[in-house]
XYZ file of C-alpha atoms in Angstrom:
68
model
C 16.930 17.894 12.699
C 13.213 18.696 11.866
C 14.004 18.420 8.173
C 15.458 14.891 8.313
C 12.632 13.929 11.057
C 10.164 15.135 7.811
C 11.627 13.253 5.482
C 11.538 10.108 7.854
C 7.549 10.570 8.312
C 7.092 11.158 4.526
C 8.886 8.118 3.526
C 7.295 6.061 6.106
C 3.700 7.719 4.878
C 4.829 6.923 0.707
C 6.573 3.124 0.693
C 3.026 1.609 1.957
C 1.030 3.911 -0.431
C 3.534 2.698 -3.359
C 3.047 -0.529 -2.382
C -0.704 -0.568 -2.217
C -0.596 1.191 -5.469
C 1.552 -1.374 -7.179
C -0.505 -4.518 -5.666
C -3.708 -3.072 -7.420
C -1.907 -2.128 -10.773
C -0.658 -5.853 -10.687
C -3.783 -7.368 -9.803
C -6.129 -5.805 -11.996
C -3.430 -6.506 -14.585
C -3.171 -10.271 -13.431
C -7.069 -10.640 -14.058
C -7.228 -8.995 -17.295
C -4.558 -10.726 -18.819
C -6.142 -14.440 -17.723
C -9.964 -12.957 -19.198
C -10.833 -12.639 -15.804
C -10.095 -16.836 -14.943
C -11.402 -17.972 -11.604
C -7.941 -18.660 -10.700
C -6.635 -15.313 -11.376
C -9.692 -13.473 -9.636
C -8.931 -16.127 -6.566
C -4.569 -14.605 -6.884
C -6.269 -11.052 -6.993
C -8.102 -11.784 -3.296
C -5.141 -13.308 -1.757
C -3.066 -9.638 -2.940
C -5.788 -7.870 -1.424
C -4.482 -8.810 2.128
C -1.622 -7.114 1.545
C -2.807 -3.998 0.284
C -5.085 -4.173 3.271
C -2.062 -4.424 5.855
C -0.694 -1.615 4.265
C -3.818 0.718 4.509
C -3.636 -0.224 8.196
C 0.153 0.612 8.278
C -0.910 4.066 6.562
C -3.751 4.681 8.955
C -1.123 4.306 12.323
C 1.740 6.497 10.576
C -1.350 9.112 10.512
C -2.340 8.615 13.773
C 1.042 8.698 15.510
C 1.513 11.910 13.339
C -0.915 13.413 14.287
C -0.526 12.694 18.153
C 3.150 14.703 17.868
C-alpha cells in the first residue's frame, strides 16, 4: 500500500513538471521560429498562464506532502 501511495504522489509531483517543461520548450520554440514576431512573443505570454497554474499545482502537491 505505501508503494502504490508513492507512486500516486510522484506522478501527481511529474505530469505538471512535464507539462511546464513542454509549454517552455514550445514557446521558446514558437518565438524563434517566427524571428521573435510580436505575435508570437504575444502566443508565448498567453502559454505562460499555464505553466504558471501548473507551478501552483506543484507548489500544493508539496505542501500537502509535506503535511502527511
Amino acid at each position: 500500500m505505501t508503494i502504490r501511495f508513492y507512486r500516486r504522489r510522484n506522478s501527481a509531483v511529474i505530469l505538471p513538471w512535464l507539462v511546464i517543461g513542454v509549454n517552455i520548450v514550445w514557446m521558446l520554440w514558437e518565438v524563434q521560429s517566427q524571428n521573435w514576431a510580436m505575435a508570437a512573443i504575444l502566443q508565448a505570454f498567453s502559454r505562460l498562464i499555464v505553466v504558471l497554474l501548473f507551478a501552483e499545482i506543484i507548489v500544493i502537491t508539496w505542501q500537502v506532502n509535506s503535511e502527511h
